[in-house]
Amino acid sequence: MGERKESIWSFPYVVLMGVNLFQSMAAFMTNTTLPVYADALGATPSMVGVIVSSFSITALLCRPFAGPAFDSFSRKRLLMASQLVICSCMFLYGVVGSLEGLVAVRLAHGVGIGCSGPLAMSLVSEFLPESKFASGISIYALAQSFAQVVGPAAGLYLVDAIGFSPSYFLASGCILVAVCGVALIREPFRERLPYRLKLDRMFAPEAVGKGVALMLLATSFSCMGAYVVLYGYSVGVESMGAFFVVYAICLLGTRPLFGSLADRFGAPRMLIVGIAFFAASYLALSLADSLPAFMVAAVLGSAGFGCCGPLLQSEALASVPPSRRGAASNTAFTGLDLGMLIGPLAGGTIVENLTPVLGSQPEAYSLMWVAMLVPAAGALAVILRFRKNAERETKIG
């Protein structure tokens, strides 16, 4: 009798993919239009960076306290609570009408984001077989790809059609749908650890390398999210919603492909390939001055971050037993939050300081994309290091 093939597909897994779709839809609608909203309110490039990245401050501050809770209490209930915080903040974006108000709401938003991401990832991991872990996480992340197909372009379209406030109210409604989805699943039994504010309960040492690599990649990636629309507008490209559509459509192929290849050949090898595509996308952005050129950058970027993001997260989760996956997920998302904080601030500062020197904002943006190759190179160095360590442990074993 042949071995029974394990499958990733189950009712909770499918529901959680749907939840991921709706919360990602709201996130991409908001993240794409928020820099444009801040610019319309008179923000400088560096102020845009402050507004976009300020959520990372509160997300990082809450992680040491939230991390142990992920492994001690119901992940389902904590996820619903964090999503309700995000829902409220989406609504408030449509109410405030000042830069100070946007920063205040963005800081509150960070508390919800700081908990929602790692909770959703650790919860979905409970429904995956070990043999299909990398591909399961990569396919789960496809929901974000579908959201990227619709979210950014829909956000920009809605802002033009009905204005900023109604668009954010619709994003709030998407989060409510996600909350209802989480309520449908039954959380599986697992060993729950007592709530203690200890370092190894807040973060997983085994996942630190993956978190550092994610931080470096997110530094570059967050600049794309914060400034690519404004950069496109500055060089006379109006249809920037198409950039996100192409980016997301390509993710539909790259994420499951690299997840499957990682299960077969190992994640470290695939991560090196992903870094190469990631770096090429920023070189393409630095030269982009037309819509087709932006499309090339989108294709390369989707292969790069579409490979590296899910694989680094799955590697972080796989490095610990199920009872500690909340801490591992918290570690990975801490890296993401740090990158999301550093990237827009660094990018905005570069553009603002280089514009007077170069006499052209588009040229300043172009050099900013080149500067974002430095974090990518750092991520490659980290990945090569833990690949070498993994090979050494295999030989010893």
mmCIF file of C-alpha atoms in Angstrom, residues 34 47 70 94 110 121 128 132 134-135 150 175 177 220 249 258 272 285 307 345 355 382 387 389:
data_model
loop_
_atom_site.group_PDB
_atom_site.id
_atom_site.type_symbol
_atom_site.label_atom_id
_atom_site.label_comp_id
_atom_site.label_asym_id
_atom_site.label_seq_id
_atom_site.Cartn_x
_atom_site.Cartn_y
_atom_site.Cartn_z
ATOM 1 C CA LEU A 34 -1.899 57.136 1.867
ATOM 2 C CA MET A 47 7.017 63.762 5.907
ATOM 3 C CA PHE A 70 0.484 34.451 20.964
ATOM 4 C CA GLY A 94 -11.449 58.789 6.262
ATOM 5 C CA GLY A 110 0.519 49.910 14.243
ATOM 6 C CA MET A 121 0.715 33.330 10.113
ATOM 7 C CA LEU A 128 -0.257 22.584 7.634
ATOM 8 C CA LYS A 132 4.247 20.768 2.761
ATOM 9 C CA ALA A 134 7.044 25.936 2.612
ATOM 10 C CA SER A 135 4.554 25.428 -0.216
ATOM 11 C CA VAL A 150 -7.176 44.594 -7.119
ATOM 12 C CA ILE A 175 -11.556 44.203 7.484
ATOM 13 C CA VAL A 177 -15.419 40.695 6.411
ATOM 14 C CA SER A 220 14.029 48.321 0.185
ATOM 15 C CA ILE A 249 -0.379 38.888 -11.342
ATOM 16 C CA PHE A 258 9.332 29.073 -5.446
ATOM 17 C CA ILE A 272 19.636 33.375 -3.438
ATOM 18 C CA LEU A 285 13.248 51.204 -11.318
ATOM 19 C CA CYS A 307 10.133 34.388 -3.437
ATOM 20 C CA LEU A 345 12.312 57.343 6.336
ATOM 21 C CA THR A 355 16.749 67.040 -5.053
ATOM 22 C CA VAL A 382 22.750 36.882 5.916
ATOM 23 C CA ARG A 387 22.825 28.431 4.350
ATOM 24 C CA ASN A 389 25.343 26.905 8.906
#
